[in-house]
Amino acid sequence: MNINEWINSGVIESYVLGELNQEEMREVEEMAQRYPEVQKEIEQTEEALEGIAMKAGLQPRQEVKSKILQQIERELKTDKQGLDQEPSPEKNTSEIQPESFKSMKLWQYWSAAASALLVLATVLAIYYRQQWQVTESELENYLAENQNLTQEYQALRSDYDKLQEQQNILSSPNFTQVKLNGTDVSPSAYAVVYWNAESEEVYLHSTGLPTPESGKQYQLWAIVDGQPQSAGVFDLQNQLVDMQEIQNASAFAITLEPEGGSENPTLEAMYVLGEV
Amino acid sequence: MKQEELVEKLRKKDKEALSYLYDHYADAIYGVIQRIVVQTDVAEEVLQDAFMRYWNKIDQFDSSKGRLFTWMLRIARNLALDKLRSKGMKQHSKSDSISDNVSILDSKLHTETVTDPIGLENALKDLNDDQRFVVEQLYFRGYTQSELAKEYNIPLGTVKTRLRAAMVRLRKLIVP
């Protein structure tokens, strides 16, 4: 290949445009040193390209120049600070920092930040632990209180239910009220039986009876067809007691019997008696 | 300011020198970048990038090896091409003629050409179709020679010689 062929191969244009690798560029530069005509070709091509670029120039917006100058200003400042930073043209935002910060090394930032964070975390941990303990004991109190209230409520609720039930009995037209008056054994004693002839339910109000001696229990009897029939033993209660069902009662009586009751009433110990 | 003086001042980190460099060459460099990446905001970003590089890498410029502008052009062109590749942008369609391209750029991007683009257009009209095609693609579309050869199925040697012929022609018109 003679020198003219080489020149005409287009390698000079590639060289000027920057499309050659390091080795190829060195080759062209060596040729330029050796052959003045190559040097001349390169110069003319450069001139031509510059001429084309100048002719084909386009105007960027005004702010681009000021952005560049601002960035240079920043880099000059940081250079004076002795920070060797690679410029990053993508970052156009300037960070204004106090001078003392700039002199600190990066690890100092981190360790300072980490220490501050640790102290804060510790303080918060202690504070919240105390808060938690207080809260826990409070919670225990509330739970206990809640349990008491629940029990109380349940007791009241069942009382209420019973009262409601009794209210229904007392106000029901199907129940007959039978007053049992005291006998000679205990003249001041009294009791009240509520009897529903249809459903045969029997309820007893027994607070008017004297407290029985130990080992003894009151027993309710109904007189059915002239015969005493047990309606069950009972303890004194401040409410209506549900007794055994009775059919066709003509009268009711209460005797004091040995605990557990008897098959037949002990008439000497009849405390109250009342006819339907 | 002579090139030697300008380079000397730039090496001394003289801001005024960079300001001078910008005032004289920004439009030419921007024209090259703009035609490669097309988008105004991207082109301005690349321009800023290029000038920062001139500022920081002026020590790498060897005046014995050529013109300052050639060095600047290579840097700007490579930055623009890198940007084009990194953004996955494609060179715009090959159907535009250079005259369309120039006028589209001027109208669409609201940039004012400092110099007369018609002069360039006329200069390119002086070339034959093959020569004009390679100049347009290589110079105004951000193709490298090997990309152009691959894309259009032209032997790389042919691309180079056509460019060579076109440049010889243009030199006569542009360099008095």
Coordinates of C-alpha atoms in Angstrom, one line a residue:
Chain A
M1 CA 0.0 0.0 0.0
N2 CA 1.5 3.3 -1.0
I3 CA 1.0 6.4 1.0
N4 CA -1.7 7.9 -1.2
E5 CA -3.8 4.7 -1.0
W6 CA -3.4 4.7 2.8
I7 CA -4.5 8.4 2.9
N8 CA -7.5 7.6 0.7
S9 CA -8.6 4.7 2.8
G10 CA -10.5 7.0 5.1
V11 CA -8.4 6.2 8.1
I12 CA -7.6 9.9 8.6
E13 CA -11.3 10.8 8.9
S14 CA -11.8 8.0 11.4
Y15 CA -8.8 9.2 13.3
V16 CA -10.1 12.8 13.5
L17 CA -13.6 11.7 14.5
G18 CA -12.1 9.6 17.3
E19 CA -13.2 6.2 16.1
L20 CA -9.9 4.5 16.3
N21 CA -8.5 2.5 19.2
Q22 CA -5.3 3.5 21.0
E23 CA -3.1 1.4 18.8
E24 CA -4.6 2.5 15.5
M25 CA -4.3 6.2 16.7
R26 CA -0.6 5.7 17.5
E27 CA -0.2 4.2 14.0
V28 CA -1.7 7.3 12.3
E29 CA 0.4 9.6 14.5
E30 CA 3.5 7.8 13.5
M31 CA 2.6 8.1 9.9
A32 CA 2.0 11.8 10.4
Q33 CA 5.5 12.2 11.8
R34 CA 7.0 10.3 9.0
Y35 CA 5.1 11.7 6.1
P36 CA 4.5 15.5 5.9
E37 CA 1.6 14.9 3.4
V38 CA -0.2 12.8 6.0
Q39 CA 0.3 15.5 8.6
K40 CA -1.1 18.0 6.1
E41 CA -4.1 15.8 5.4
I42 CA -4.9 15.5 9.1
E43 CA -4.7 19.2 9.6
Q44 CA -7.0 19.9 6.6
T45 CA -9.5 17.3 7.7
E46 CA -9.5 18.8 11.2
E47 CA -10.0 22.3 9.8
A48 CA -12.8 21.0 7.6
L49 CA -14.6 19.3 10.4
E50 CA -14.3 22.4 12.6
G51 CA -15.6 24.4 9.7
I52 CA -18.6 22.1 9.3
A53 CA -19.3 22.1 13.0
M54 CA -19.1 25.9 13.2
K55 CA -21.5 26.2 10.3
A56 CA -23.9 23.6 11.7
G57 CA -23.7 25.1 15.2
L58 CA -26.8 25.3 17.4
Q59 CA -27.4 27.5 20.3
P60 CA -28.0 25.9 23.7
R61 CA -30.1 27.7 26.3
Q62 CA -28.4 30.4 28.3
E63 CA -28.6 28.5 31.6
V64 CA -26.2 25.8 30.4
K65 CA -23.2 28.1 30.6
S66 CA -24.1 29.4 34.1
K67 CA -24.6 25.8 35.2
I68 CA -21.2 24.9 34.0
L69 CA -19.6 27.9 35.6
Q70 CA -21.4 27.2 38.9
Q71 CA -20.1 23.6 38.8
I72 CA -16.6 24.8 38.2
E73 CA -16.9 27.3 41.0
R74 CA -17.9 24.4 43.3
E75 CA -15.1 22.2 42.2
L76 CA -12.5 25.0 42.7
K77 CA -13.9 25.5 46.3
T78 CA -13.7 21.8 47.1
D79 CA -10.2 21.6 45.6
K80 CA -9.1 24.4 48.0
Q81 CA -10.7 22.3 50.8
G82 CA -8.3 19.6 49.8
L83 CA -11.0 17.2 48.9
D84 CA -10.0 15.2 45.8
Q85 CA -13.4 14.5 44.3
E86 CA -14.1 13.2 40.9
P87 CA -16.6 15.6 39.3
S88 CA -20.0 14.3 38.6
P89 CA -21.6 16.5 35.9
E90 CA -24.9 14.8 36.5
K91 CA -25.3 16.4 39.8
N92 CA -26.4 20.0 39.5
T93 CA -27.6 20.5 43.0
S94 CA -25.3 22.3 45.3
E95 CA -25.3 21.4 48.9
I96 CA -24.5 24.2 51.2
Q97 CA -22.7 22.8 54.2
P98 CA -21.0 24.5 57.2
E99 CA -17.3 24.6 56.9
S100 CA -16.7 22.4 60.0
F101 CA -18.6 19.6 58.3
K102 CA -16.4 19.6 55.2
S103 CA -13.3 19.0 57.2
M104 CA -14.7 15.9 58.9
K105 CA -13.9 12.6 57.3
L106 CA -16.8 10.4 56.2
W107 CA -16.2 7.8 59.0
Q108 CA -16.4 10.5 61.5
Y109 CA -19.9 11.4 60.3
W110 CA -20.9 7.8 60.5
S111 CA -19.5 7.1 63.9
A112 CA -21.0 10.4 65.3
A113 CA -24.3 9.5 63.8
A114 CA -24.1 6.0 65.0
S115 CA -23.2 7.1 68.6
A116 CA -26.1 9.6 68.7
L117 CA -28.4 7.0 67.4
L118 CA -27.2 4.5 70.0
V119 CA -27.7 6.9 72.9
L120 CA -31.1 7.8 71.6
A121 CA -32.1 4.2 71.2
T122 CA -30.9 3.3 74.8
V123 CA -32.8 6.2 76.3
L124 CA -35.9 5.3 74.5
A125 CA -35.5 1.6 75.4
I126 CA -35.3 2.4 79.1
Y127 CA -38.2 4.9 78.9
Y128 CA -40.4 2.5 77.1
R129 CA -39.5 -0.4 79.4
Q130 CA -40.6 1.6 82.4
Q131 CA -43.7 2.6 80.6
W132 CA -44.3 -1.0 79.7
Q133 CA -43.9 -2.2 83.4
V134 CA -46.3 0.5 84.6
T135 CA -48.7 -0.5 81.9
E136 CA -48.4 -4.1 82.8
S137 CA -49.2 -3.7 86.5
E138 CA -52.1 -1.4 85.5
L139 CA -53.3 -4.0 83.2
E140 CA -53.2 -6.7 85.9
N141 CA -55.3 -4.5 88.2
Y142 CA -57.8 -3.9 85.4
L143 CA -58.0 -7.5 84.6
A144 CA -58.6 -8.4 88.3
E145 CA -61.2 -5.6 88.6
N146 CA -62.7 -6.8 85.4
Q147 CA -63.0 -10.3 86.8
N148 CA -64.7 -9.0 90.0
L149 CA -67.1 -7.0 88.0
T150 CA -67.8 -9.9 85.8
Q151 CA -68.6 -12.1 88.7
E152 CA -70.7 -9.4 90.3
Y153 CA -72.5 -8.9 87.1
Q154 CA -73.2 -12.6 86.7
A155 CA -74.5 -12.8 90.2
L156 CA -76.7 -9.8 89.6
R157 CA -77.8 -11.2 86.3
S158 CA -78.9 -14.5 87.7
D159 CA -80.6 -12.7 90.6
Y160 CA -82.3 -10.5 88.1
D161 CA -83.3 -13.5 86.0
K162 CA -84.8 -15.1 89.1
L163 CA -86.6 -12.0 90.1
Q164 CA -87.9 -11.6 86.6
E165 CA -89.1 -15.2 86.8
Q166 CA -90.7 -14.6 90.2
Q167 CA -92.3 -11.4 89.0
N168 CA -93.8 -13.4 86.1
I169 CA -95.2 -15.9 88.6
L170 CA -96.5 -13.3 91.0
S171 CA -98.2 -11.4 88.2
S172 CA -99.4 -14.4 86.3
P173 CA -103.2 -14.9 86.5
N174 CA -102.6 -18.7 86.2
F175 CA -101.1 -18.9 89.7
T176 CA -103.2 -19.1 92.8
Q177 CA -101.8 -17.5 95.9
V178 CA -102.3 -19.7 98.9
K179 CA -101.5 -18.1 102.3
L180 CA -100.3 -20.5 105.0
N181 CA -100.9 -19.2 108.5
G182 CA -99.1 -20.1 111.7
T183 CA -100.4 -23.0 113.8
D184 CA -100.2 -23.3 117.6
V185 CA -96.6 -24.6 117.2
S186 CA -95.5 -21.2 115.9
P187 CA -98.4 -18.7 115.7
S188 CA -96.3 -15.9 114.1
A189 CA -95.0 -18.1 111.3
Y190 CA -96.3 -17.8 107.8
A191 CA -95.6 -18.8 104.3
V192 CA -97.1 -18.3 100.8
V193 CA -97.5 -20.9 98.1
Y194 CA -98.1 -20.0 94.5
W195 CA -99.7 -22.9 92.7
N196 CA -100.6 -23.2 89.0
A197 CA -103.4 -25.8 88.8
E198 CA -103.0 -26.2 85.1
S199 CA -99.2 -26.6 84.8
E200 CA -99.1 -28.0 88.4
E201 CA -96.0 -25.8 89.2
V202 CA -95.5 -25.0 92.9
Y203 CA -93.5 -22.1 94.2
L204 CA -92.9 -21.3 97.9
H205 CA -92.2 -18.1 99.7
S206 CA -90.7 -19.2 103.0
T207 CA -89.1 -16.2 104.8
G208 CA -91.8 -16.1 107.4
L209 CA -90.7 -19.3 109.0
P210 CA -88.4 -19.5 112.0
T211 CA -84.9 -20.8 111.4
P212 CA -84.9 -24.6 112.0
E213 CA -82.6 -26.3 114.5
S214 CA -79.7 -28.2 112.9
G215 CA -80.5 -31.7 111.6
K216 CA -84.0 -30.6 110.8
Q217 CA -85.5 -29.5 107.5
Y218 CA -88.9 -28.0 106.6
Q219 CA -91.1 -30.1 104.2
L220 CA -94.0 -28.9 102.1
W221 CA -97.1 -31.0 101.9
A222 CA -100.1 -30.8 99.7
I223 CA -103.4 -32.3 100.6
V224 CA -104.6 -34.2 97.6
D225 CA -107.8 -36.2 97.8
G226 CA -107.6 -35.9 101.6
Q227 CA -104.1 -37.4 101.7
P228 CA -100.8 -35.5 102.3
Q229 CA -98.4 -35.6 99.4
S230 CA -94.8 -34.4 99.7
A231 CA -93.8 -31.4 97.5
G232 CA -90.2 -31.7 98.7
V233 CA -87.9 -30.4 101.5
F234 CA -86.4 -26.9 101.4
D235 CA -84.0 -24.5 103.1
L236 CA -85.1 -21.0 104.0
Q237 CA -84.3 -18.7 101.2
N238 CA -85.0 -15.0 100.5
Q239 CA -86.8 -15.9 97.2
L240 CA -89.4 -18.1 95.8
V241 CA -88.4 -21.8 95.9
D242 CA -89.4 -24.1 93.1
M243 CA -91.1 -27.1 94.7
Q244 CA -92.3 -30.5 93.2
E245 CA -95.4 -30.4 91.0
I246 CA -98.7 -31.0 92.6
Q247 CA -102.1 -32.0 91.1
N248 CA -105.5 -31.1 92.6
A249 CA -104.3 -29.7 95.9
S250 CA -107.0 -28.6 98.3
A251 CA -104.5 -27.3 101.0
F252 CA -100.8 -26.9 101.7
A253 CA -98.9 -27.3 105.0
I254 CA -95.3 -27.2 106.2
T255 CA -93.9 -29.5 108.9
L256 CA -90.4 -29.6 110.4
E257 CA -88.9 -33.0 109.6
P258 CA -85.5 -34.7 110.1
E259 CA -83.1 -33.7 107.5
G260 CA -83.9 -35.1 104.1
G261 CA -87.6 -35.2 104.9
S262 CA -90.1 -37.9 105.8
E263 CA -92.6 -40.0 103.9
N264 CA -95.4 -38.9 106.1
P265 CA -95.7 -35.5 107.8
T266 CA -95.1 -35.1 111.5
L267 CA -98.3 -33.4 112.4
E268 CA -97.1 -32.3 115.8
A269 CA -94.5 -30.2 114.0
M270 CA -96.8 -28.5 111.6
Y271 CA -95.9 -24.9 111.5
V272 CA -98.2 -23.4 108.9
L273 CA -101.3 -24.5 107.1
G274 CA -103.5 -22.9 104.4
E275 CA -106.4 -24.0 102.2
V276 CA -106.5 -23.3 98.4
Chain B
M1 CA -6.9 34.4 22.0
K2 CA -4.5 32.0 20.4
Q3 CA -4.9 28.2 21.0
E4 CA -1.7 28.0 23.0
E5 CA -2.6 30.8 25.3
L6 CA -6.1 29.5 25.8
V7 CA -4.9 26.0 26.7
E8 CA -2.3 27.4 29.0
K9 CA -4.9 29.4 30.9
L10 CA -7.2 26.4 31.1
R11 CA -4.4 24.4 32.6
K12 CA -4.0 27.1 35.3
K13 CA -7.7 26.7 36.1
D14 CA -8.6 30.1 34.8
K15 CA -12.4 30.5 34.8
E16 CA -12.3 33.3 32.2
A17 CA -10.5 30.9 29.8
L18 CA -13.3 28.4 30.1
S19 CA -15.9 31.1 29.6
Y20 CA -14.0 32.1 26.5
L21 CA -13.9 28.5 25.3
Y22 CA -17.6 28.2 25.8
D23 CA -18.5 31.4 24.0
H24 CA -16.4 30.4 21.0
Y25 CA -17.2 26.7 20.7
A26 CA -20.3 25.8 22.6
D27 CA -22.6 26.2 19.6
A28 CA -20.4 24.1 17.3
I29 CA -20.1 21.4 20.0
Y30 CA -23.8 21.6 20.9
G31 CA -24.7 21.2 17.2
V32 CA -22.8 17.9 17.0
I33 CA -24.3 16.6 20.3
Q34 CA -27.8 17.8 19.5
R35 CA -27.9 16.0 16.2
I36 CA -26.8 12.8 17.8
V37 CA -29.0 12.7 20.9
V38 CA -31.9 14.9 19.5
Q39 CA -33.6 15.6 22.9
T40 CA -32.8 19.1 24.0
D41 CA -32.5 18.3 27.7
V42 CA -30.3 15.3 27.1
A43 CA -28.2 17.3 24.7
E44 CA -27.7 20.1 27.2
E45 CA -26.7 17.6 29.8
V46 CA -24.1 16.1 27.5
L47 CA -22.8 19.6 26.6
Q48 CA -22.4 20.4 30.3
D49 CA -20.7 17.0 30.8
A50 CA -18.4 17.8 27.8
F51 CA -17.3 21.2 29.1
M52 CA -16.7 19.8 32.6
R53 CA -14.4 17.3 30.9
Y54 CA -12.5 20.0 29.0
W55 CA -12.0 21.8 32.3
N56 CA -10.8 18.7 34.2
K57 CA -8.9 16.9 31.5
I58 CA -7.2 19.7 29.7
D59 CA -3.9 18.2 30.8
Q60 CA -4.6 15.2 28.5
F61 CA -4.7 17.4 25.5
D62 CA -1.5 17.2 23.4
S63 CA -1.3 20.3 21.1
S64 CA 1.4 18.6 19.1
K65 CA -1.1 16.0 17.9
G66 CA -3.7 18.4 16.5
R67 CA -6.3 21.1 17.0
L68 CA -8.0 21.8 20.3
F69 CA -11.3 21.7 18.6
T70 CA -10.7 18.1 17.3
W71 CA -10.0 17.0 20.8
M72 CA -13.1 18.7 22.0
L73 CA -15.2 17.2 19.2
R74 CA -14.0 13.7 19.9
I75 CA -14.9 14.0 23.6
A76 CA -18.3 15.5 22.9
R77 CA -19.1 13.0 20.2
N78 CA -18.2 10.0 22.4
L79 CA -20.2 11.4 25.3
A80 CA -23.2 11.9 23.1
L81 CA -22.8 8.4 21.6
D82 CA -22.4 6.9 25.1
K83 CA -25.6 8.7 26.2
L84 CA -27.4 7.4 23.1
R85 CA -26.4 3.8 23.9
S86 CA -27.1 4.1 27.6
K87 CA -30.6 5.4 27.1
G88 CA -31.2 2.8 24.5
M89 CA -32.1 5.5 22.1
K90 CA -32.1 4.8 18.4
Q91 CA -30.8 7.0 15.7
H92 CA -33.7 8.5 14.1
S93 CA -35.1 7.3 10.8
K94 CA -32.8 7.2 7.8
S95 CA -35.5 8.7 5.6
D96 CA -34.9 12.3 6.8
S97 CA -32.8 14.2 4.4
I98 CA -30.2 16.6 5.9
S99 CA -32.3 19.6 5.0
D100 CA -35.3 18.2 6.8
N101 CA -33.1 17.3 9.7
V102 CA -31.7 20.8 10.0
S103 CA -35.1 22.5 9.7
I104 CA -36.8 20.0 12.0
L105 CA -34.1 20.5 14.6
D106 CA -34.4 24.3 14.3
S107 CA -38.2 24.4 14.5
K108 CA -38.8 21.6 17.0
L109 CA -36.1 22.4 19.5
H110 CA -36.5 26.1 19.4
T111 CA -32.7 26.5 19.0
E112 CA -31.4 29.3 16.8
T113 CA -28.6 28.5 14.6
V114 CA -25.9 31.0 15.1
T115 CA -24.4 30.5 11.7
D116 CA -26.2 29.8 8.5
P117 CA -27.3 26.2 8.2
I118 CA -28.2 26.8 4.6
G119 CA -24.5 27.2 3.9
L120 CA -23.9 23.7 5.2
E121 CA -26.9 22.4 3.3
N122 CA -25.6 23.9 0.2
A123 CA -22.2 22.5 0.9
L124 CA -23.6 19.0 1.3
K125 CA -25.6 19.4 -1.9
D126 CA -22.3 19.6 -3.7
L127 CA -21.7 15.9 -2.8
N128 CA -23.1 12.9 -4.7
D129 CA -25.8 10.9 -3.0
D130 CA -23.4 8.2 -1.6
Q131 CA -21.1 10.8 -0.2
R132 CA -23.9 12.9 1.3
F133 CA -25.4 9.8 2.9
V134 CA -22.3 8.8 4.7
V135 CA -21.6 12.3 5.9
E136 CA -25.2 12.7 7.2
Q137 CA -25.2 9.4 9.0
L138 CA -21.7 9.7 10.5
Y139 CA -21.8 13.3 11.3
F140 CA -25.4 14.1 12.0
R141 CA -26.9 10.8 13.2
G142 CA -24.4 9.5 15.6
Y143 CA -23.5 6.4 13.7
T144 CA -19.9 5.1 13.9
Q145 CA -18.4 3.9 10.7
S146 CA -18.6 0.3 11.6
E147 CA -22.2 0.6 12.7
L148 CA -23.1 2.3 9.5
A149 CA -21.4 -0.5 7.5
K150 CA -23.2 -3.1 9.4
E151 CA -26.6 -1.5 9.3
Y152 CA -26.6 -0.7 5.6
N153 CA -24.6 -3.6 4.4
I154 CA -21.9 -1.4 3.0
P155 CA -18.3 -2.7 3.3
L156 CA -16.5 -0.8 6.0
G157 CA -13.7 0.2 3.5
T158 CA -16.4 1.6 1.2
V159 CA -17.8 3.7 4.0
K160 CA -14.3 5.0 4.8
T161 CA -13.5 5.9 1.2
R162 CA -16.8 7.6 0.6
L163 CA -16.3 9.7 3.7
R164 CA -12.8 10.5 2.6
A165 CA -14.1 11.6 -0.8
A166 CA -16.8 13.7 0.8
M167 CA -14.4 15.4 3.2
V168 CA -12.0 16.3 0.5
R169 CA -14.8 17.9 -1.4
L170 CA -16.1 19.8 1.6
R171 CA -12.6 20.9 2.5
K172 CA -12.4 22.8 -0.7
L173 CA -15.6 24.6 0.1
I174 CA -15.1 25.3 3.8
V175 CA -11.3 25.8 4.2
P176 CA -10.4 28.6 1.9

